[in-house]
Amino acid sequence: MAACVAVVVAAAVRPWIPELPEDLDYARHYGYATPIWITLTGAGAGIAAMTVLTTWRRVGLVLASVAAFLLLWTSGGLVLDGFRAFFSLTGIPAGTFSVVDWRGAAVRAAALGAAAVLAAVLLADRKNRVAGGAWLGYTACALAFVYPLLKIYWAAGGAFLRPAGYDETLPIAEMIMLVGGGVLSLLLVQRWGRVLPSWLPLVGEHSVPRWLPITTGWLVSAVLLNQGLLPVFGLLNSALLRTRPLFVDAGASVWAVGVVYLGWALFGLALAGATLAYQQQTRR
């Protein structure tokens, strides 16, 4: 309930935070500025859910589910806010990419936090066991390759789905993401995700701290879902605000957008399922 109230407070103080000029308002330009009534409806549903959960459990769970979806919708674009804030706070030259919509970012951050708490409430029932955790982990590992391999293919000169004007070299950051995402996915389903291999010096046969893969898995899942569902939320915002989605006019590269973002969303879902299964299987 406190997390949902924080969303309402962030929305209430929003008018006192300086607004970006229209030409720099990237959230509105790219279509992920969510109507404020969606945000307040989500927060209100969350508060109502926590109020009735102990007396009308099923009603409370339905309201919590609606609230979690609306608040996740509101949080769309927070990952991009984070990148912009990094350049803004460090002073690294990045042009207009260092400009941050602080008023929108505050609401999006509060919304993602509330959505995460509501999701935790929904998943807290010990009866809701996740079957197929291993399958989800291996699926997440495979999906970790989609975006990096596509960037490597483009860097090698491949033309399929390649955006116009693409001239990047070997994608080092994406290759690190591939290795990290793949290792995290396997760690959740392999024995060495619970006990470190014996051949590792000093730490071999030691138990893996349970909180480490769980915290990392949920954090990465939240980032992937927040970013991967951005085109979906953009379409919803465009439908409500009666505007034309920007990426629809991107020509052939719109298919690349779909492949990349859909891959992130599916990766996030599979990783979340594998993380939940790991959490349940390692619970004392």
mmCIF file of C-alpha atoms in Angstrom:
data_model
loop_
_atom_site.group_PDB
_atom_site.id
_atom_site.type_symbol
_atom_site.label_atom_id
_atom_site.label_comp_id
_atom_site.label_asym_id
_atom_site.label_seq_id
_atom_site.Cartn_x
_atom_site.Cartn_y
_atom_site.Cartn_z
ATOM 1 C CA MET A 1 0.000 0.000 0.000
ATOM 2 C CA ALA A 2 2.882 2.342 0.815
ATOM 3 C CA ALA A 3 4.413 1.682 -2.610
ATOM 4 C CA CYS A 4 1.131 2.594 -4.337
ATOM 5 C CA VAL A 5 0.782 5.739 -2.206
ATOM 6 C CA ALA A 6 4.313 6.690 -3.311
ATOM 7 C CA VAL A 7 3.103 6.584 -6.928
ATOM 8 C CA VAL A 8 0.268 8.978 -6.074
ATOM 9 C CA VAL A 9 2.726 11.310 -4.308
ATOM 10 C CA ALA A 10 5.123 11.238 -7.284
ATOM 11 C CA ALA A 11 2.236 12.113 -9.596
ATOM 12 C CA ALA A 12 1.069 14.884 -7.248
ATOM 13 C CA VAL A 13 4.480 16.621 -7.084
ATOM 14 C CA ARG A 14 5.034 16.229 -10.824
ATOM 15 C CA PRO A 15 3.770 19.758 -11.708
ATOM 16 C CA TRP A 16 6.465 21.286 -9.449
ATOM 17 C CA ILE A 17 9.310 19.530 -11.303
ATOM 18 C CA PRO A 18 10.601 21.524 -14.311
ATOM 19 C CA GLU A 19 9.137 20.364 -17.619
ATOM 20 C CA LEU A 20 11.284 19.737 -20.686
ATOM 21 C CA PRO A 21 10.825 21.906 -23.789
ATOM 22 C CA GLU A 22 8.605 20.272 -26.378
ATOM 23 C CA ASP A 23 11.492 19.510 -28.747
ATOM 24 C CA LEU A 24 13.392 17.661 -25.978
ATOM 25 C CA ASP A 25 10.420 15.820 -24.454
ATOM 26 C CA TYR A 26 11.622 12.391 -25.571
ATOM 27 C CA ALA A 27 9.003 10.414 -23.614
ATOM 28 C CA ARG A 28 6.176 12.102 -25.462
ATOM 29 C CA HIS A 29 8.105 12.067 -28.752
ATOM 30 C CA TYR A 30 8.703 8.314 -28.606
ATOM 31 C CA GLY A 31 5.209 7.544 -27.340
ATOM 32 C CA TYR A 32 5.789 6.127 -23.873
ATOM 33 C CA ALA A 33 4.439 9.069 -21.869
ATOM 34 C CA THR A 34 1.502 7.297 -20.235
ATOM 35 C CA PRO A 35 -1.743 9.240 -19.546
ATOM 36 C CA ILE A 36 -1.788 10.197 -15.875
ATOM 37 C CA TRP A 37 -5.183 8.597 -15.327
ATOM 38 C CA ILE A 38 -3.675 5.191 -16.146
ATOM 39 C CA THR A 39 -1.084 5.771 -13.426
ATOM 40 C CA LEU A 40 -3.605 6.895 -10.823
ATOM 41 C CA THR A 41 -5.987 4.057 -11.698
ATOM 42 C CA GLY A 42 -3.187 1.556 -11.198
ATOM 43 C CA ALA A 43 -2.169 3.079 -7.870
ATOM 44 C CA GLY A 44 -5.808 3.235 -6.734
ATOM 45 C CA ALA A 45 -6.380 -0.403 -7.682
ATOM 46 C CA GLY A 46 -3.276 -1.374 -5.726
ATOM 47 C CA ILE A 47 -4.405 0.482 -2.618
ATOM 48 C CA ALA A 48 -7.863 -1.094 -2.910
ATOM 49 C CA ALA A 49 -6.293 -4.542 -3.370
ATOM 50 C CA MET A 50 -4.253 -4.248 -0.191
ATOM 51 C CA THR A 51 -7.315 -2.969 1.679
ATOM 52 C CA VAL A 52 -9.577 -5.920 0.824
ATOM 53 C CA LEU A 53 -6.987 -8.700 0.450
ATOM 54 C CA THR A 54 -7.468 -10.160 3.930
ATOM 55 C CA THR A 55 -11.273 -10.148 3.752
ATOM 56 C CA TRP A 56 -12.050 -10.736 0.046
ATOM 57 C CA ARG A 57 -8.921 -12.538 -1.115
ATOM 58 C CA ARG A 58 -9.949 -13.258 -4.707
ATOM 59 C CA VAL A 59 -11.138 -9.700 -5.273
ATOM 60 C CA GLY A 60 -7.887 -8.429 -3.797
ATOM 61 C CA LEU A 61 -5.778 -10.649 -6.077
ATOM 62 C CA VAL A 62 -7.700 -9.523 -9.182
ATOM 63 C CA LEU A 63 -7.271 -5.866 -8.223
ATOM 64 C CA ALA A 64 -3.580 -6.444 -7.499
ATOM 65 C CA SER A 65 -3.134 -8.049 -10.938
ATOM 66 C CA VAL A 66 -4.807 -5.093 -12.686
ATOM 67 C CA ALA A 67 -2.757 -2.641 -10.631
ATOM 68 C CA ALA A 68 0.535 -4.438 -11.392
ATOM 69 C CA PHE A 69 -0.186 -4.341 -15.142
ATOM 70 C CA LEU A 70 -1.180 -0.656 -15.184
ATOM 71 C CA LEU A 71 1.845 0.341 -13.117
ATOM 72 C CA LEU A 72 4.198 -1.727 -15.302
ATOM 73 C CA TRP A 73 2.616 0.070 -18.269
ATOM 74 C CA THR A 74 3.306 3.422 -16.567
ATOM 75 C CA SER A 75 6.934 2.479 -15.901
ATOM 76 C CA GLY A 76 7.719 1.891 -19.582
ATOM 77 C CA GLY A 77 10.844 3.782 -20.607
ATOM 78 C CA LEU A 78 12.474 3.859 -17.168
ATOM 79 C CA VAL A 79 15.515 1.979 -18.503
ATOM 80 C CA LEU A 80 16.091 4.770 -21.041
ATOM 81 C CA ASP A 81 15.662 7.321 -18.244
ATOM 82 C CA GLY A 82 18.394 5.481 -16.369
ATOM 83 C CA PHE A 83 20.829 5.669 -19.276
ATOM 84 C CA ARG A 84 20.115 9.378 -19.734
ATOM 85 C CA ALA A 85 20.523 10.021 -16.009
ATOM 86 C CA PHE A 86 23.910 8.249 -16.092
ATOM 87 C CA PHE A 87 25.228 10.595 -18.772
ATOM 88 C CA SER A 88 23.634 13.604 -17.104
ATOM 89 C CA LEU A 89 25.121 12.901 -13.664
ATOM 90 C CA THR A 90 28.580 11.806 -14.858
ATOM 91 C CA GLY A 91 28.994 14.632 -17.359
ATOM 92 C CA ILE A 92 30.055 12.248 -20.131
ATOM 93 C CA PRO A 93 29.292 14.005 -23.449
ATOM 94 C CA ALA A 94 26.154 12.485 -24.980
ATOM 95 C CA GLY A 95 24.380 15.424 -26.611
ATOM 96 C CA THR A 96 20.638 15.489 -26.048
ATOM 97 C CA PHE A 97 20.803 11.901 -24.712
ATOM 98 C CA SER A 98 21.980 13.401 -21.410
ATOM 99 C CA VAL A 99 18.701 15.340 -21.060
ATOM 100 C CA VAL A 100 16.422 13.682 -18.498
ATOM 101 C CA ASP A 101 12.670 14.002 -18.077
ATOM 102 C CA TRP A 102 12.945 14.028 -14.288
ATOM 103 C CA ARG A 103 9.235 14.626 -13.706
ATOM 104 C CA GLY A 104 8.268 11.625 -15.794
ATOM 105 C CA ALA A 105 11.170 9.491 -14.546
ATOM 106 C CA ALA A 106 10.101 9.975 -10.914
ATOM 107 C CA VAL A 107 6.606 8.658 -11.662
ATOM 108 C CA ARG A 108 7.966 5.795 -13.765
ATOM 109 C CA ALA A 109 10.408 4.747 -11.019
ATOM 110 C CA ALA A 110 7.700 4.804 -8.345
ATOM 111 C CA ALA A 111 5.369 2.849 -10.647
ATOM 112 C CA LEU A 112 7.931 0.116 -11.340
ATOM 113 C CA GLY A 113 8.658 -0.225 -7.627
ATOM 114 C CA ALA A 114 4.951 -0.560 -6.832
ATOM 115 C CA ALA A 115 4.454 -3.051 -9.681
ATOM 116 C CA ALA A 116 7.322 -5.165 -8.313
ATOM 117 C CA VAL A 117 5.860 -5.154 -4.797
ATOM 118 C CA LEU A 118 2.411 -6.105 -6.094
ATOM 119 C CA ALA A 119 3.950 -8.905 -8.165
ATOM 120 C CA ALA A 120 5.668 -10.169 -5.009
ATOM 121 C CA VAL A 121 2.298 -10.198 -3.222
ATOM 122 C CA LEU A 122 0.746 -12.169 -6.084
ATOM 123 C CA LEU A 123 3.595 -14.685 -6.082
ATOM 124 C CA ALA A 124 3.749 -15.067 -2.300
ATOM 125 C CA ASP A 125 1.231 -17.923 -2.206
ATOM 126 C CA ARG A 126 3.259 -21.074 -1.539
ATOM 127 C CA LYS A 127 0.624 -23.110 -3.406
ATOM 128 C CA ASN A 128 1.504 -21.438 -6.700
ATOM 129 C CA ARG A 129 4.388 -23.709 -7.589
ATOM 130 C CA VAL A 130 6.179 -23.190 -10.893
ATOM 131 C CA ALA A 131 6.636 -26.339 -12.944
ATOM 132 C CA GLY A 132 9.249 -26.614 -15.674
ATOM 133 C CA GLY A 133 11.850 -24.334 -14.102
ATOM 134 C CA ALA A 134 14.639 -26.075 -16.028
ATOM 135 C CA TRP A 135 12.816 -25.604 -19.332
ATOM 136 C CA LEU A 136 12.323 -21.919 -18.568
ATOM 137 C CA GLY A 137 15.994 -21.486 -17.712
ATOM 138 C CA TYR A 138 17.195 -23.100 -20.949
ATOM 139 C CA THR A 139 14.663 -21.051 -22.923
ATOM 140 C CA ALA A 140 15.926 -17.866 -21.280
ATOM 141 C CA CYS A 141 19.495 -18.872 -22.144
ATOM 142 C CA ALA A 142 18.542 -19.314 -25.800
ATOM 143 C CA LEU A 143 16.686 -15.983 -25.883
ATOM 144 C CA ALA A 144 19.742 -14.241 -24.433
ATOM 145 C CA PHE A 145 21.397 -14.807 -27.826
ATOM 146 C CA VAL A 146 18.745 -13.066 -29.984
ATOM 147 C CA TYR A 147 19.759 -9.411 -29.652
ATOM 148 C CA PRO A 148 23.570 -9.878 -29.455
ATOM 149 C CA LEU A 149 23.672 -12.243 -32.438
ATOM 150 C CA LEU A 150 21.528 -9.855 -34.480
ATOM 151 C CA LYS A 151 23.961 -7.015 -33.710
ATOM 152 C CA ILE A 152 26.955 -9.239 -34.580
ATOM 153 C CA TYR A 153 25.246 -10.182 -37.858
ATOM 154 C CA TRP A 154 24.703 -6.510 -38.747
ATOM 155 C CA ALA A 155 28.286 -5.632 -37.771
ATOM 156 C CA ALA A 156 29.510 -8.371 -40.137
ATOM 157 C CA GLY A 157 27.614 -6.727 -42.999
ATOM 158 C CA GLY A 158 24.329 -8.649 -42.917
ATOM 159 C CA ALA A 159 21.429 -6.796 -44.483
ATOM 160 C CA PHE A 160 18.359 -8.690 -43.232
ATOM 161 C CA LEU A 161 16.270 -6.418 -40.925
ATOM 162 C CA ARG A 162 19.227 -4.033 -40.753
ATOM 163 C CA PRO A 163 18.151 -0.429 -39.975
ATOM 164 C CA ALA A 164 19.020 2.217 -42.543
ATOM 165 C CA GLY A 165 22.329 3.927 -41.816
ATOM 166 C CA TYR A 166 23.518 1.259 -39.366
ATOM 167 C CA ASP A 167 27.321 1.505 -39.150
ATOM 168 C CA GLU A 168 28.288 0.078 -35.730
ATOM 169 C CA THR A 169 31.355 -2.131 -35.352
ATOM 170 C CA LEU A 170 31.671 -5.322 -33.286
ATOM 171 C CA PRO A 171 29.139 -4.978 -30.421
ATOM 172 C CA ILE A 172 31.306 -5.589 -27.344
ATOM 173 C CA ALA A 173 28.635 -4.523 -24.837
ATOM 174 C CA GLU A 174 26.060 -6.822 -26.434
ATOM 175 C CA MET A 175 28.510 -9.756 -26.321
ATOM 176 C CA ILE A 176 29.015 -9.145 -22.590
ATOM 177 C CA MET A 177 25.217 -9.087 -22.230
ATOM 178 C CA LEU A 178 25.025 -12.421 -24.079
ATOM 179 C CA VAL A 179 27.536 -14.105 -21.765
ATOM 180 C CA GLY A 180 26.017 -12.580 -18.623
ATOM 181 C CA GLY A 181 22.424 -13.401 -19.563
ATOM 182 C CA GLY A 182 23.291 -16.934 -20.603
ATOM 183 C CA VAL A 183 25.283 -17.666 -17.450
ATOM 184 C CA LEU A 184 22.548 -16.233 -15.203
ATOM 185 C CA SER A 185 19.875 -18.330 -16.954
ATOM 186 C CA LEU A 186 21.883 -21.546 -16.574
ATOM 187 C CA LEU A 187 22.865 -20.734 -13.000
ATOM 188 C CA LEU A 188 19.178 -20.852 -12.044
ATOM 189 C CA VAL A 189 18.733 -24.423 -13.312
ATOM 190 C CA GLN A 190 22.124 -26.092 -12.916
ATOM 191 C CA ARG A 191 23.650 -27.650 -9.804
ATOM 192 C CA TRP A 192 26.448 -25.064 -9.819
ATOM 193 C CA GLY A 193 23.743 -22.462 -9.199
ATOM 194 C CA ARG A 194 23.394 -23.972 -5.739
ATOM 195 C CA VAL A 195 26.878 -25.386 -5.028
ATOM 196 C CA LEU A 196 29.983 -24.029 -6.762
ATOM 197 C CA PRO A 197 32.022 -26.580 -8.808
ATOM 198 C CA SER A 198 34.858 -28.308 -6.981
ATOM 199 C CA TRP A 199 37.470 -27.218 -9.550
ATOM 200 C CA LEU A 200 37.078 -23.521 -8.602
ATOM 201 C CA PRO A 201 39.995 -22.466 -6.343
ATOM 202 C CA LEU A 202 39.163 -21.379 -2.770
ATOM 203 C CA VAL A 203 35.377 -21.366 -3.264
ATOM 204 C CA GLY A 204 34.825 -24.838 -4.751
ATOM 205 C CA GLU A 205 31.994 -26.870 -3.137
ATOM 206 C CA HIS A 206 30.765 -23.786 -1.263
ATOM 207 C CA SER A 207 27.056 -23.005 -1.356
ATOM 208 C CA VAL A 208 25.970 -20.113 -3.585
ATOM 209 C CA PRO A 209 24.349 -17.348 -1.482
ATOM 210 C CA ARG A 210 20.652 -17.845 -2.268
ATOM 211 C CA TRP A 211 19.902 -14.116 -2.392
ATOM 212 C CA LEU A 212 22.453 -13.469 -5.158
ATOM 213 C CA PRO A 213 20.844 -15.342 -8.117
ATOM 214 C CA ILE A 214 17.344 -14.469 -6.883
ATOM 215 C CA THR A 215 18.037 -10.729 -6.610
ATOM 216 C CA THR A 216 19.940 -10.644 -9.901
ATOM 217 C CA GLY A 217 17.303 -12.689 -11.693
ATOM 218 C CA TRP A 218 14.419 -10.479 -10.593
ATOM 219 C CA LEU A 219 16.333 -7.269 -11.324
ATOM 220 C CA VAL A 220 17.331 -8.356 -14.839
ATOM 221 C CA SER A 221 13.801 -9.649 -15.510
ATOM 222 C CA ALA A 222 12.320 -6.292 -14.514
ATOM 223 C CA VAL A 223 14.725 -4.417 -16.801
ATOM 224 C CA LEU A 224 14.023 -6.746 -19.742
ATOM 225 C CA LEU A 225 10.239 -6.536 -19.330
ATOM 226 C CA ASN A 226 10.299 -2.767 -18.836
ATOM 227 C CA GLN A 227 12.236 -2.288 -22.059
ATOM 228 C CA GLY A 228 10.872 -5.216 -24.065
ATOM 229 C CA LEU A 229 7.208 -4.233 -23.645
ATOM 230 C CA LEU A 230 7.887 -0.614 -24.616
ATOM 231 C CA PRO A 231 6.434 -0.927 -28.161
ATOM 232 C CA VAL A 232 3.286 -2.540 -26.721
ATOM 233 C CA PHE A 233 2.848 0.251 -24.207
ATOM 234 C CA GLY A 234 3.625 2.788 -26.939
ATOM 235 C CA LEU A 235 0.814 1.387 -29.084
ATOM 236 C CA LEU A 236 -1.582 1.535 -26.137
ATOM 237 C CA ASN A 237 -0.611 5.139 -25.402
ATOM 238 C CA SER A 238 -1.005 6.068 -29.068
ATOM 239 C CA ALA A 239 -4.469 4.495 -29.147
ATOM 240 C CA LEU A 240 -5.562 6.401 -26.034
ATOM 241 C CA LEU A 241 -4.020 9.705 -27.101
ATOM 242 C CA ARG A 242 -4.998 9.237 -30.756
ATOM 243 C CA THR A 243 -1.471 9.764 -32.043
ATOM 244 C CA ARG A 244 0.556 7.813 -34.605
ATOM 245 C CA PRO A 245 3.290 5.556 -33.133
ATOM 246 C CA LEU A 246 6.702 6.872 -34.148
ATOM 247 C CA PHE A 247 8.198 3.469 -34.990
ATOM 248 C CA VAL A 248 5.408 2.698 -37.469
ATOM 249 C CA ASP A 249 7.070 5.139 -39.891
ATOM 250 C CA ALA A 250 10.483 3.513 -39.469
ATOM 251 C CA GLY A 251 10.150 1.525 -42.701
ATOM 252 C CA ALA A 252 11.900 -1.841 -42.859
ATOM 253 C CA SER A 253 13.581 -1.284 -39.475
ATOM 254 C CA VAL A 254 10.199 -1.576 -37.741
ATOM 255 C CA TRP A 255 10.633 -5.348 -38.114
ATOM 256 C CA ALA A 256 14.012 -5.100 -36.394
ATOM 257 C CA VAL A 257 12.351 -3.187 -33.560
ATOM 258 C CA GLY A 258 9.771 -5.949 -33.236
ATOM 259 C CA VAL A 259 12.362 -8.746 -33.212
ATOM 260 C CA VAL A 260 14.637 -7.023 -30.695
ATOM 261 C CA TYR A 261 11.956 -5.861 -28.271
ATOM 262 C CA LEU A 262 9.931 -9.072 -28.492
ATOM 263 C CA GLY A 263 13.122 -11.016 -27.790
ATOM 264 C CA TRP A 264 13.757 -8.912 -24.676
ATOM 265 C CA ALA A 265 10.183 -9.354 -23.436
ATOM 266 C CA LEU A 266 10.214 -13.140 -23.905
ATOM 267 C CA PHE A 267 13.675 -13.338 -22.328
ATOM 268 C CA GLY A 268 12.373 -11.387 -19.326
ATOM 269 C CA LEU A 269 9.328 -13.640 -18.934
ATOM 270 C CA ALA A 270 11.364 -16.854 -19.165
ATOM 271 C CA LEU A 271 14.000 -15.523 -16.768
ATOM 272 C CA ALA A 272 11.324 -14.434 -14.282
ATOM 273 C CA GLY A 273 9.795 -17.915 -14.367
ATOM 274 C CA ALA A 274 13.191 -19.573 -13.881
ATOM 275 C CA THR A 275 13.985 -17.202 -11.004
ATOM 276 C CA LEU A 276 10.677 -17.961 -9.282
ATOM 277 C CA ALA A 277 11.242 -21.708 -9.693
ATOM 278 C CA TYR A 278 14.756 -21.375 -8.223
ATOM 279 C CA GLN A 279 13.375 -19.323 -5.339
ATOM 280 C CA GLN A 280 10.743 -21.954 -4.563
ATOM 281 C CA GLN A 281 13.076 -24.924 -4.945
ATOM 282 C CA THR A 282 15.756 -23.476 -2.657
ATOM 283 C CA ARG A 283 13.336 -22.243 0.037
ATOM 284 C CA ARG A 284 14.145 -23.756 3.430
#
